[in-house]
Every structure is written in structure tokens, then in C-alpha cells.
Coordinates of C-alpha atoms in Angstrom, one line a residue:
L1 CA 17.7 11.7 9.1
G2 CA 16.7 8.2 7.0
W3 CA 17.5 5.6 9.0
K4 CA 15.9 2.3 8.2
E5 CA 13.7 0.7 10.0
Y6 CA 13.3 -2.9 10.7
E7 CA 11.1 -5.7 13.3
M8 CA 11.7 -9.1 14.4
E9 CA 9.4 -11.4 16.1
V10 CA 10.7 -13.4 18.2
V11 CA 8.8 -16.6 20.3
R12 CA 10.5 -17.7 24.1
D13 CA 9.7 -20.6 25.8
T14 CA 9.9 -21.3 29.8
A15 CA 13.4 -23.3 28.8
D16 CA 14.4 -19.8 27.4
N17 CA 14.4 -21.8 23.4
C18 CA 14.0 -18.6 21.7
I19 CA 13.3 -18.4 17.7
I20 CA 12.7 -15.3 14.8
I21 CA 9.3 -16.0 13.2
C22 CA 10.2 -13.3 11.4
S23 CA 12.2 -10.6 9.9
I24 CA 10.2 -7.7 8.3
E25 CA 11.3 -3.8 7.1
N26 CA 9.7 -0.8 6.4
I27 CA 9.9 0.7 3.5
D28 CA 9.7 4.3 4.2
P29 CA 12.2 5.9 6.7
M30 CA 11.8 6.0 10.4
G31 CA 9.1 9.1 11.1
V32 CA 6.5 7.2 9.6
H33 CA 4.3 4.6 12.2
T34 CA 5.5 1.4 11.4
G35 CA 1.8 0.2 10.9
D36 CA 1.1 2.7 8.0
S37 CA 4.3 2.4 6.6
I38 CA 4.6 0.1 3.3
T39 CA 6.2 -3.3 5.0
V40 CA 7.7 -6.3 3.8
A41 CA 9.0 -10.1 5.1
P42 CA 11.6 -10.9 4.9
A43 CA 13.9 -7.9 5.5
L44 CA 15.6 -7.6 2.2
T45 CA 18.2 -5.1 2.5
L46 CA 20.0 -6.5 5.4
T47 CA 23.3 -8.9 4.8
D48 CA 23.8 -11.9 6.9
K49 CA 26.1 -10.1 9.1
E50 CA 23.5 -7.6 10.2
Y51 CA 20.9 -10.4 10.2
Q52 CA 22.4 -12.1 13.0
I53 CA 23.4 -9.2 15.1
M54 CA 19.2 -8.1 15.4
R55 CA 19.0 -11.4 15.6
N56 CA 21.3 -11.7 18.9
A57 CA 20.0 -8.1 19.7
S58 CA 16.6 -8.9 19.5
I59 CA 16.5 -12.3 21.8
A60 CA 19.5 -10.3 24.6
V61 CA 16.0 -7.4 25.2
L62 CA 13.1 -10.5 25.4
R63 CA 15.7 -11.8 27.8
E64 CA 16.7 -8.3 29.7
I65 CA 12.9 -7.8 29.8
G66 CA 12.4 -10.5 31.3
V67 CA 8.7 -12.2 29.0
E68 CA 10.2 -15.7 30.4
T69 CA 7.6 -17.2 27.9
G70 CA 5.5 -15.6 23.6
G71 CA 5.3 -13.6 21.7
S72 CA 7.1 -10.7 20.7
N73 CA 8.8 -8.3 18.7
V74 CA 11.8 -5.7 18.3
Q75 CA 11.7 -2.8 16.3
F76 CA 15.4 -1.1 15.2
A77 CA 16.8 1.0 13.9
V78 CA 20.1 1.4 11.2
N79 CA 21.7 4.1 10.0
P80 CA 22.9 3.2 6.8
A81 CA 26.2 5.9 6.5
D82 CA 27.5 4.0 9.0
G83 CA 25.9 1.1 10.5
R84 CA 24.6 2.1 13.7
L85 CA 22.3 -0.4 15.1
V86 CA 19.7 0.9 18.0
V87 CA 16.5 -0.8 19.5
I88 CA 13.9 1.7 18.9
E89 CA 10.9 -0.2 20.7
M90 CA 10.1 -3.8 22.4
N91 CA 6.6 -4.6 22.9
P92 CA 6.1 -7.6 25.2
R93 CA 3.1 -9.1 23.5
V94 CA 1.9 -9.7 20.0
S95 CA 0.8 -7.3 17.9
R96 CA -0.7 -6.0 14.5
S97 CA 2.9 -7.2 13.4
S98 CA 2.3 -10.1 14.8
A99 CA -0.6 -11.4 13.3
L100 CA 1.0 -10.2 9.7
A101 CA 4.3 -11.7 10.8
S102 CA 2.0 -15.6 11.5
K103 CA -0.1 -14.7 8.4
A104 CA 3.5 -13.8 6.4
T105 CA 4.8 -17.9 7.5
G106 CA 1.9 -19.7 9.3
F107 CA 3.1 -20.0 12.3
P108 CA 0.4 -19.5 14.6
I109 CA 2.2 -17.2 17.4
A110 CA -0.2 -16.2 19.4
K111 CA -2.0 -20.3 19.2
V112 CA 2.4 -21.3 20.6
A113 CA 2.5 -18.2 23.1
A114 CA -1.2 -19.7 25.2
K115 CA 0.7 -22.9 24.6
L116 CA 3.7 -21.8 25.9
A117 CA 2.2 -20.5 28.9
V118 CA 1.2 -23.6 30.6
G119 CA 4.0 -24.9 30.2
Y120 CA 4.6 -27.0 27.1
T121 CA 8.0 -26.5 24.9
L122 CA 8.1 -25.1 21.7
D123 CA 10.2 -29.1 21.1
E124 CA 7.3 -30.1 22.8
L125 CA 4.3 -28.3 20.5
D126 CA 4.1 -29.4 16.5
N127 CA 3.7 -27.7 13.8
D128 CA 0.3 -27.6 12.3
I129 CA 1.1 -26.9 8.7
T130 CA 3.7 -29.3 8.0
G131 CA 1.2 -31.7 9.6
G132 CA 4.2 -32.3 12.4
A133 CA 6.5 -33.7 10.6
T134 CA 8.9 -30.4 12.2
P135 CA 7.8 -29.2 16.0
A136 CA 7.4 -25.6 16.4
S137 CA 11.0 -24.6 17.4
F138 CA 11.8 -24.6 13.6
E139 CA 12.4 -21.6 12.5
P140 CA 10.4 -20.4 9.6
S141 CA 11.8 -20.7 6.3
I142 CA 10.7 -18.5 3.8
D143 CA 10.6 -18.7 0.1
Y144 CA 8.6 -15.8 -0.5
V145 CA 8.4 -11.9 -0.5
V146 CA 5.1 -10.2 1.0
T147 CA 3.9 -6.8 0.4
K148 CA 1.6 -4.8 3.2
I149 CA 0.4 -2.1 1.7
P150 CA -2.1 0.5 4.5
R151 CA -4.9 1.7 3.5
F152 CA -5.4 5.1 4.9
A153 CA -9.3 6.6 4.4
F154 CA -8.7 10.0 4.5
E155 CA -11.3 11.5 2.3
K156 CA -13.8 10.3 5.1
F157 CA -11.5 13.7 6.6
P158 CA -11.6 16.6 4.3
G159 CA -10.1 18.3 6.7
A160 CA -7.0 16.2 8.2
S161 CA -4.0 16.1 7.0
P162 CA -2.2 13.3 5.0
V163 CA 0.9 13.6 6.1
L164 CA 1.9 9.8 7.8
T165 CA 3.7 11.0 11.6
T166 CA 4.5 8.5 14.1
A167 CA 0.9 8.3 15.2
M168 CA -1.2 6.0 13.2
K169 CA -3.6 7.0 11.0
S170 CA -4.4 3.7 8.5
V171 CA -7.6 1.6 9.1
G172 CA -6.8 -1.3 7.4
E173 CA -4.2 -2.9 5.3
V174 CA -3.0 -5.5 2.5
M175 CA -1.0 -8.4 2.4
A176 CA 0.3 -10.2 -1.1
I177 CA 2.8 -12.6 -1.8
G178 CA 4.9 -12.9 -4.4
R179 CA 8.4 -15.3 -6.1
T180 CA 9.8 -11.4 -6.2
F181 CA 9.1 -7.9 -4.4
A182 CA 7.7 -6.6 -7.6
E183 CA 4.8 -9.3 -8.1
S184 CA 4.7 -9.2 -4.6
L185 CA 4.2 -5.1 -4.4
Q186 CA 2.4 -5.4 -7.7
K187 CA -0.5 -8.1 -6.0
A188 CA -1.0 -5.6 -3.1
L189 CA -1.2 -2.4 -5.0
R190 CA -4.0 -4.2 -7.0
G191 CA -4.9 -5.9 -3.7
L192 CA -5.9 -2.5 -1.8
E193 CA -9.0 -1.7 -4.0
T194 CA -8.9 2.0 -4.2
G195 CA -9.2 1.3 -8.1
L196 CA -5.2 0.8 -8.3
T197 CA -4.3 -1.8 -11.6
G198 CA -0.6 -1.7 -10.2
L199 CA 2.0 1.3 -10.3
D200 CA -0.3 3.3 -11.8
E201 CA 0.8 6.8 -12.6
I202 CA -0.5 9.9 -11.1
E203 CA -0.4 13.7 -11.0
I204 CA 2.4 15.7 -9.0
P205 CA 1.0 18.9 -7.0
G206 CA 2.8 21.6 -8.5
M207 CA 4.0 20.6 -12.3
E208 CA 6.0 23.4 -13.8
E209 CA 8.5 23.3 -16.7
G210 CA 11.5 23.5 -16.1
E211 CA 14.1 23.0 -12.7
G212 CA 10.2 24.5 -10.8
S213 CA 8.8 20.8 -12.4
K214 CA 12.8 19.1 -10.0
N215 CA 11.8 21.0 -7.6
A216 CA 8.2 19.7 -7.4
I217 CA 8.7 16.2 -7.7
R218 CA 11.7 16.3 -5.1
A219 CA 8.9 17.9 -2.5
A220 CA 6.6 15.0 -3.4
I221 CA 8.8 12.0 -2.5
G222 CA 9.9 13.8 0.4
T223 CA 7.3 13.6 2.3
P224 CA 5.4 11.0 3.5
T225 CA 1.7 10.2 2.0
P226 CA -0.7 7.4 1.4
D227 CA 0.8 8.4 -2.4
R228 CA 4.2 8.7 -1.9
L229 CA 5.4 4.7 -3.6
R230 CA 3.3 5.8 -6.6
Q231 CA 5.0 9.7 -6.4
V232 CA 8.2 8.1 -6.4
A233 CA 7.7 5.8 -9.5
Q234 CA 6.2 8.7 -11.0
A235 CA 9.8 10.8 -10.3
L236 CA 11.2 7.6 -12.4
R237 CA 9.1 8.0 -15.1
L238 CA 9.0 11.7 -15.5
G239 CA 13.3 11.4 -15.7
L240 CA 14.2 11.8 -12.2
S241 CA 17.9 9.3 -11.0
E242 CA 18.0 6.7 -9.1
A243 CA 20.4 8.3 -6.6
E244 CA 18.5 11.7 -6.6
V245 CA 15.1 9.8 -5.5
H246 CA 16.9 8.9 -3.0
E247 CA 18.0 11.5 -1.8
A248 CA 14.9 13.1 -2.1
C249 CA 12.6 10.4 0.1
K250 CA 16.0 8.7 2.0
I251 CA 14.2 5.1 0.7
D252 CA 16.7 2.5 0.6
P253 CA 18.6 2.3 -2.9
W254 CA 17.6 -1.3 -4.0
F255 CA 13.6 -1.0 -3.6
I256 CA 14.1 2.2 -6.0
A257 CA 16.0 0.1 -8.6
Q258 CA 13.0 -2.0 -8.1
F259 CA 10.0 0.5 -8.6
K260 CA 12.6 1.6 -12.4
A261 CA 12.6 -1.4 -13.4
I262 CA 9.1 -1.8 -12.9
V263 CA 8.5 1.5 -14.5
D264 CA 11.1 0.9 -17.5
M265 CA 9.0 -2.7 -18.6
E266 CA 5.9 -0.7 -18.5
A267 CA 8.1 1.7 -21.2
R268 CA 8.5 -0.6 -22.9
V269 CA 5.3 -2.8 -23.1
R270 CA 3.5 0.4 -24.4
E271 CA 6.0 1.4 -27.5
H272 CA 6.3 -2.7 -27.6
G273 CA 2.7 -3.4 -27.1
L274 CA 2.1 -6.7 -26.0
P275 CA 4.8 -9.8 -26.9
A276 CA 3.3 -12.3 -29.2
D277 CA 4.6 -15.5 -27.3
A278 CA 3.9 -17.2 -23.5
E279 CA 7.9 -16.9 -22.2
N280 CA 7.8 -12.7 -22.5
L281 CA 4.4 -12.6 -21.6
R282 CA 5.3 -14.8 -18.5
M283 CA 8.0 -12.2 -17.8
L284 CA 5.2 -9.5 -17.3
K285 CA 3.6 -11.6 -15.3
A286 CA 6.2 -12.7 -13.0
M287 CA 6.5 -8.7 -12.5
G288 CA 3.0 -8.7 -11.0
F289 CA 1.2 -6.9 -14.3
S290 CA -2.8 -7.6 -13.9
D291 CA -4.1 -8.2 -17.1
A292 CA -6.1 -4.5 -16.9
R293 CA -2.7 -2.9 -16.3
L294 CA -1.2 -4.1 -19.6
A295 CA -4.1 -3.4 -20.8
S296 CA -3.6 0.6 -19.4
L297 CA -0.9 0.4 -20.6
T298 CA -0.8 -0.7 -24.9
K299 CA -4.8 0.5 -25.4
K300 CA -6.4 -2.8 -24.9
R301 CA -9.3 -4.1 -23.2
P302 CA -8.1 -6.4 -20.6
K303 CA -10.4 -9.6 -21.5
E304 CA -8.2 -9.2 -24.5
V305 CA -5.0 -9.7 -22.8
A306 CA -6.5 -11.8 -21.2
E307 CA -7.9 -14.0 -24.0
L308 CA -3.8 -13.5 -25.7
R309 CA -2.9 -15.1 -22.3
N310 CA -5.1 -17.5 -22.3
A311 CA -3.9 -19.0 -25.6
L312 CA -0.6 -18.5 -24.7
N313 CA -1.6 -21.1 -22.2
V314 CA 0.1 -18.7 -19.4
R315 CA -1.5 -19.4 -16.0
P316 CA -0.5 -18.5 -12.9
V317 CA 0.3 -21.4 -10.1
F318 CA -0.6 -21.9 -6.8
K319 CA 2.0 -22.3 -4.3
R320 CA 2.0 -23.5 -0.4
I321 CA 3.5 -21.9 2.6
D322 CA 4.2 -24.5 4.4
T323 CA 7.2 -22.4 6.7
C324 CA 9.4 -24.4 5.7
A325 CA 10.8 -23.7 1.9
A326 CA 9.1 -27.1 0.7
E327 CA 12.1 -29.0 2.9
F328 CA 8.5 -30.6 3.9
A329 CA 5.1 -31.6 2.5
S330 CA 2.4 -29.1 4.2
P331 CA -0.7 -30.9 4.2
T332 CA -2.3 -27.0 5.1
A333 CA -3.8 -26.2 1.9
Y334 CA -2.4 -21.8 2.2
M335 CA -1.7 -20.6 -1.5
Y336 CA -0.7 -17.7 -3.4
S337 CA -0.4 -16.9 -6.9
T338 CA 2.9 -17.0 -9.2
Y339 CA 3.8 -16.2 -12.5
E340 CA 7.3 -18.1 -11.7
T341 CA 9.5 -19.3 -14.8
P342 CA 10.9 -22.1 -13.9
F343 CA 14.6 -22.6 -14.0
V344 CA 14.8 -26.4 -15.4
G345 CA 11.4 -28.7 -15.7
E346 CA 7.6 -27.6 -16.1
L347 CA 6.0 -25.6 -13.6
R348 CA 4.8 -26.9 -10.8
S349 CA 1.4 -26.3 -9.3
E350 CA 0.9 -27.6 -5.5
A351 CA -2.5 -26.2 -4.8
E352 CA -2.8 -30.3 -4.8
V353 CA -7.0 -29.9 -6.0
S354 CA -9.4 -32.1 -4.4
T355 CA -12.5 -33.9 -6.1
A356 CA -14.4 -33.0 -3.4
K357 CA -18.1 -30.8 -3.8
K358 CA -17.5 -26.6 -2.5
V359 CA -18.3 -23.6 -2.3
V360 CA -15.9 -20.4 -2.4
I361 CA -16.1 -17.5 -0.2
L362 CA -14.8 -14.4 -1.5
G363 CA -14.0 -12.4 1.7
G364 CA -13.7 -8.5 2.0
G365 CA -10.5 -7.6 1.5
P366 CA -8.4 -4.9 3.7
N367 CA -10.5 -3.0 6.2
R368 CA -11.9 0.4 5.2
I369 CA -14.8 2.7 7.8
G370 CA -18.3 0.8 6.6
Q371 CA -16.5 -2.5 6.2
G372 CA -14.8 -4.9 8.8
I373 CA -13.8 -7.3 10.9
E374 CA -18.5 -7.8 11.0
F375 CA -17.8 -9.4 6.9
D376 CA -15.4 -11.5 8.1
Y377 CA -17.2 -12.6 10.8
C378 CA -20.0 -14.0 8.6
C379 CA -17.3 -15.1 5.8
C380 CA -16.0 -17.3 8.4
H381 CA -18.9 -18.5 10.3
A382 CA -19.7 -19.6 6.6
A383 CA -17.2 -21.5 6.2
F384 CA -18.0 -23.0 9.7
A385 CA -21.2 -23.9 7.9
L386 CA -20.4 -25.2 5.0
K387 CA -17.8 -27.7 6.1
D388 CA -20.3 -28.9 9.0
A389 CA -22.8 -29.4 5.6
G390 CA -19.8 -31.4 4.1
Y391 CA -18.8 -28.9 1.8
E392 CA -14.7 -28.2 1.3
A393 CA -15.1 -24.4 2.1
I394 CA -12.4 -22.7 0.4
M395 CA -11.7 -18.6 1.6
I396 CA -10.2 -15.9 -0.9
N397 CA -8.8 -12.6 0.7
C398 CA -5.8 -10.4 1.1
N399 CA -6.4 -9.0 4.7
P400 CA -3.6 -10.1 7.3
E401 CA -5.9 -9.1 10.2
T402 CA -8.8 -10.7 9.8
V403 CA -9.8 -15.1 11.5
S404 CA -11.1 -15.5 7.6
T405 CA -7.5 -15.8 6.6
D406 CA -6.3 -18.1 9.6
Y407 CA -5.1 -21.1 8.1
D408 CA -7.2 -23.5 9.5
T409 CA -10.8 -21.8 9.6
S410 CA -11.9 -22.7 6.3
D411 CA -10.4 -25.8 4.0
R412 CA -8.0 -24.3 1.7
L413 CA -7.4 -20.3 1.4
Y414 CA -6.2 -19.2 -0.9
F415 CA -4.1 -15.4 -0.2
E416 CA -4.5 -13.6 -2.9
P417 CA -6.5 -10.0 -3.9
L418 CA -10.1 -9.6 -4.5
T419 CA -10.0 -8.5 -8.4
A420 CA -11.9 -10.4 -11.0
E421 CA -9.0 -11.7 -12.7
D422 CA -7.0 -13.5 -9.6
V423 CA -10.4 -14.9 -8.6
I424 CA -11.0 -16.9 -12.2
E425 CA -7.8 -17.8 -11.8
I426 CA -8.2 -20.3 -8.6
L427 CA -11.5 -21.3 -9.6
R428 CA -10.7 -22.1 -12.5
A429 CA -8.1 -24.3 -11.1
E430 CA -10.6 -25.9 -8.7
Q431 CA -12.7 -26.6 -11.3
E432 CA -10.0 -28.9 -12.5
K433 CA -11.1 -31.6 -10.1
G434 CA -14.1 -32.5 -7.9
E435 CA -17.5 -30.2 -8.4
V436 CA -17.4 -26.0 -7.7
V437 CA -21.2 -25.6 -6.4
G438 CA -20.9 -22.1 -6.1
V439 CA -19.2 -19.0 -5.0
I440 CA -21.2 -17.2 -2.3
V441 CA -20.2 -13.3 -2.8
Q442 CA -22.7 -11.9 0.0
F443 CA -20.2 -12.4 3.4
G444 CA -17.8 -10.2 2.3
G445 CA -19.6 -6.4 1.8
Q446 CA -19.6 -4.8 -1.4
T447 CA -16.5 -5.9 -2.4
P448 CA -17.6 -9.5 -3.5
L449 CA -20.8 -7.9 -5.0
K450 CA -18.4 -6.1 -7.4
L451 CA -17.0 -9.3 -8.8
A452 CA -20.9 -11.4 -9.2
E453 CA -20.6 -9.5 -12.6
A454 CA -17.3 -11.0 -14.1
L455 CA -18.0 -14.6 -12.6
E456 CA -20.7 -15.0 -14.1
K457 CA -20.1 -13.7 -17.6
N458 CA -17.3 -16.7 -17.5
G459 CA -19.8 -19.7 -16.3
I460 CA -19.7 -19.8 -12.3
P461 CA -22.3 -20.1 -10.1
I462 CA -24.2 -17.5 -8.4
L463 CA -24.7 -18.5 -4.6
G464 CA -28.1 -17.2 -3.1
T465 CA -28.9 -13.8 -4.7
A466 CA -28.0 -13.4 -8.7
P467 CA -26.0 -10.5 -10.0
D468 CA -28.8 -9.0 -11.7
M469 CA -30.8 -8.9 -8.6
I470 CA -27.8 -7.4 -6.9
D471 CA -27.6 -5.0 -9.6
L472 CA -31.2 -3.7 -9.2
A473 CA -30.7 -3.3 -5.7
E474 CA -27.0 -1.3 -5.8
D475 CA -28.1 0.2 -9.4
R476 CA -29.8 3.9 -8.1
D477 CA -31.8 5.0 -11.5
R478 CA -32.9 1.1 -11.7
F479 CA -33.9 1.4 -8.3
Q480 CA -35.5 4.2 -8.6
K481 CA -38.1 2.6 -11.5
L482 CA -38.7 -0.6 -9.2
L483 CA -39.5 1.8 -6.6
M484 CA -41.9 3.4 -9.1
K485 CA -43.0 0.3 -10.1
L486 CA -44.0 -0.7 -7.3
D487 CA -45.9 2.7 -6.6
L488 CA -44.0 3.4 -3.1
T489 CA -42.8 6.7 -1.7
Q490 CA -39.5 7.4 -2.5
P491 CA -37.9 11.0 -2.0
N492 CA -37.3 13.0 -4.7
N493 CA -34.0 11.6 -6.9
G494 CA -32.9 11.8 -9.8
I495 CA -29.6 10.4 -11.8
A496 CA -26.9 12.4 -13.3
Y497 CA -24.1 10.7 -15.7
S498 CA -22.6 14.6 -16.5
V499 CA -21.7 17.9 -14.5
E500 CA -25.0 19.3 -16.4
Q501 CA -27.1 16.6 -15.6
A502 CA -26.4 17.2 -12.4
R503 CA -27.0 21.5 -12.3
L504 CA -30.3 20.4 -13.7
V505 CA -30.9 17.1 -10.8
A506 CA -29.8 19.7 -8.5
S507 CA -32.0 22.7 -9.8
E508 CA -35.3 20.6 -9.8
I509 CA -34.8 18.6 -6.4
G510 CA -33.5 21.9 -5.5
F511 CA -30.3 22.3 -1.5
P512 CA -29.6 21.2 0.5
L513 CA -28.8 17.0 -1.1
V514 CA -27.3 14.3 -0.8
V515 CA -25.2 13.0 -3.7
R516 CA -23.8 9.1 -3.7
P517 CA -22.4 6.9 -6.4
S518 CA -23.4 3.4 -6.7
Y519 CA -22.0 0.3 -5.4
V520 CA -21.1 1.9 -2.3
L521 CA -20.7 1.3 1.2
G522 CA -21.0 3.2 4.6
G523 CA -21.6 6.4 2.3
R524 CA -17.9 5.8 0.7
A525 CA -17.5 9.2 -1.7
M526 CA -21.2 10.3 0.1
Q527 CA -21.8 14.0 1.0
I528 CA -24.4 16.4 1.5
L529 CA -24.1 19.7 -0.3
H530 CA -25.6 22.9 0.5
S531 CA -24.9 25.2 -2.6
E532 CA -23.7 24.8 -6.4
S533 CA -20.1 26.1 -5.7
Q534 CA -20.3 22.7 -3.4
L535 CA -21.4 20.3 -6.2
Q536 CA -19.3 21.8 -8.7
S537 CA -16.4 20.9 -6.0
Y538 CA -18.1 17.3 -5.8

């Protein structure tokens, strides 16, 4: 039907004080479970009048249901044709959306709800983020855009339908923060750790020449799947108008215009190459383009883009999530990076780097099958142990479902994608003062291990197992040779770098075969094959 979906996070106390923590907008129209939708906070396509109506309605729902204290989540559907608004769901408790709203604003909903339950009122509680400069009754203000993208694992279930419905199918999610929607979106896409560098190209199934091609595109973007966002961008690249795309997928025209702006900028970069001046390069980075994405568009290597960026001194600044849009000073170091362009004066970073001895912990990124909360538990306890040992514990992660991304778990939190580019920029900022003793990569599962080599090449010390030893254990070829050298028994195995080599190794070992790549966890991309045809498909 194309109805739009919104959520309001509300907190109420025993004195009937009600505050809205955050409004959340689903980019996908109604019909997709909110846990499987790409969402943004704050809501970006509401008029102030609509927002106030929704705000009053959500508070009225809490009063009518009888939520005396604590947080609740109220979901609305809005008909874009006539503005009709209906309440579709209400959770009288903390929910997945509450966790997202807490991370998006810095307001600890569960902690405050616990205190309200024992009789405190909102005006009696301090706001931790501002160091008590504001009470908890102060509604959070957001001067940035937060994007949440779910992570799916359909590759683990070949028979499952990837069509998204009202039943939740995602296994994890990533959150990213930027000064603009485009920056926030592209940061979230590369934070998913599915090999994306941004709003990458994608093949649309069933493409033909002529009018049949348009029908295939309309069918693809009209079906909600994990790839729909990229298919919408691909439809714009292939010449469909914004109106045609909206008609097929029912995503709000404002979002489609944002995707079009990214696609148009990509075309410009492909045609003219990278800009040679700092101002235009900063403009590209402010739209969320990663070095890897710009390298792909200009047929260069990411290292060359990074070198140009450093030569032009185009570097990110770090801003704080402070619940008050910088109205009050915030002693809490909860930060995100941005390449914003200043209206006047110099760019100002709010990182306020300390002179302490510091250790950086890399988290595990979005949950997925084989890498989940158990690794986050390790990251949290590593942070606690470092604090006890007198070090400043710095956490880098991008998963809103975890304890490691709570602002009070570590001394300093950077809510950033776990890519080499993003992590190295944070470490450069931290190295300006004090001493970065090193980075711990062994507690976040497979994600940080993949970054170890890049960090070492940039002169950043890795604590614990050396990157070369990590590679020795993870690289199947090197590990096989090590076992042979140590004269240890191992099953018959072989390494293949091409389809022909794979066939040869398979004929030598015989079926059934276990096939898997290097540097994976939990059997990702692993299959048991029983025949030559299955090997060919793999």
C-alpha cells in the first residue's frame, strides 16, 4: 500500500512527566518487520505538525494503556496520500528499538527506567552524558543522522526465501552516525562487513534489452529483499526516473532523491576522476564515500586515494553524542567521525584527546551466525581489566545491540565502522597526545583479525598475537605447510586458487569434500560437497 512506518520512544514517570527520546523512521514502507527495515533517526520526512500529532498520540497511548513508569515504543503507520495516521503497535517495555534509540541519542533508557520504577521522577535524575548539567527530563536533541541497517544470513539457508515480510529474519544490525543522511548511510553500508564499500553496484536479475529490462527492474525494487536499497540505486543508474522508482518501491521520494544525489556524484567521479583540491574532495567524503569506494570508481587503489587525501589534509573530525546538540559541554567521550564542511571558520574536533597511556579494543561489528554477543562479552571485560590496570580503554565498534557500545563501558567510545580507513583515522587522532600502547584485535572475533595487517603496515602496535602469526593460523596454505613441517597428522587437503585447481584437488582427494575459504569463522562460506556438479556451483 506504500504507507510509511514511524516509531516513537517514550519515557514516563510517576508524576506523569513524559518525554520523547527519539523518533525513528523506516525507509521501507509498511509490510517489512521493523527489525528488518533500514531505519533512520530522527524521522526525516515528517513535518513539524505531523511530528507533534504523533508525539501527543504516543503519550496518550502510554496513559491509556497504563504504563506508570519506564520506556515504551509506539509504532505508527501514515498514509502519504492523505496523512491519515494509525497506531499499529505498542510495546510497554524496552525493545530492540529502545536499544537503538539509546545508542542513537546517548540517553540510557533501561537505566533510567529502572530508577523510575523505584520511585524517582525524571527531573530528579541527572543526565550522565552532560555530567549532570541537564536533568533526565531534558528531551534529547539530535544534530546528526543515525542509520541502522540489518544484517542477514540467507547464505546459511540456501532454501529460505530472501523476501522480507512481517516476520523478522535478520540476525544482526549495524548503526552509523553522520552529519548528513548520505554520510550516515554509506558508513552503515561499509560497516555491515559484507564486502561493500558504499552504495555499490548490483546485478538486477532478469535484465533484458528494451522494455523487458524496465519490467525486471520494477519487479526487483518492488520486492522487499536485503538487496533492495542497492537495487533502487542501480535502477537510478540504469536511467529510471525518481518518480518511476517511487511508483515501484513506494519508498519516500525524499530518500530516493538522496540515493539519486549519491548516484549522480558517482557518475561525476567516474567521468572526471578524483578532485585535485581539498574543498571538492572533502565534499565527496562528506557524502560518505570511503577511500575504497572512490578507488573503485576511479580504477585506483585505496592506498592512492588515502595518500591524496592526506596530502590535501582532508581528515575527519570527531563529534560527541551529547543529547543536547552541543548546547552544554559533555564530559562523556562518545564520538563519531564526520567530514562536515564548516559554514564559517575552522573545522572543530570534539575528540579532546587525553595524555594518558591508552589501549584500543576493536569490537566485533554486527552480529552474525558464528560471531555474536560472546565476543562482545570479551571486549567489555578487556575494557574493565584495562581500566583496573591504569590504562585508558578506547572501544571502536558499530553494533547498537551490544554492551561494548554503552558510553560507560569504556573510557572513550568511537561508534565507527570497523574498516581499516575508519580505524586508522581514529588511531591517528588518539596518537596526537598521550601514548597509544597498542591495539587489541583478538576479542572481536574474525572482524578485527582482518584489520591486523593494515594496522601493522601503518606503524600501529598490535598487542598479543603478531599479525604474521594470525595469518599463519588463518591462511590454509601456510597452516598446511606448518603442520607438515611439524610432522603432525592432518586430513588430506589441498588449496585451490582457480576452478581448474579446485577440480584437480577434488579428483585427488575424492568426494565428499569440505570446502571453505581462509579467514572465516563459524563455517561462513563453507559447504560439504558430494559431486562434481556441486563443486561447480560452489
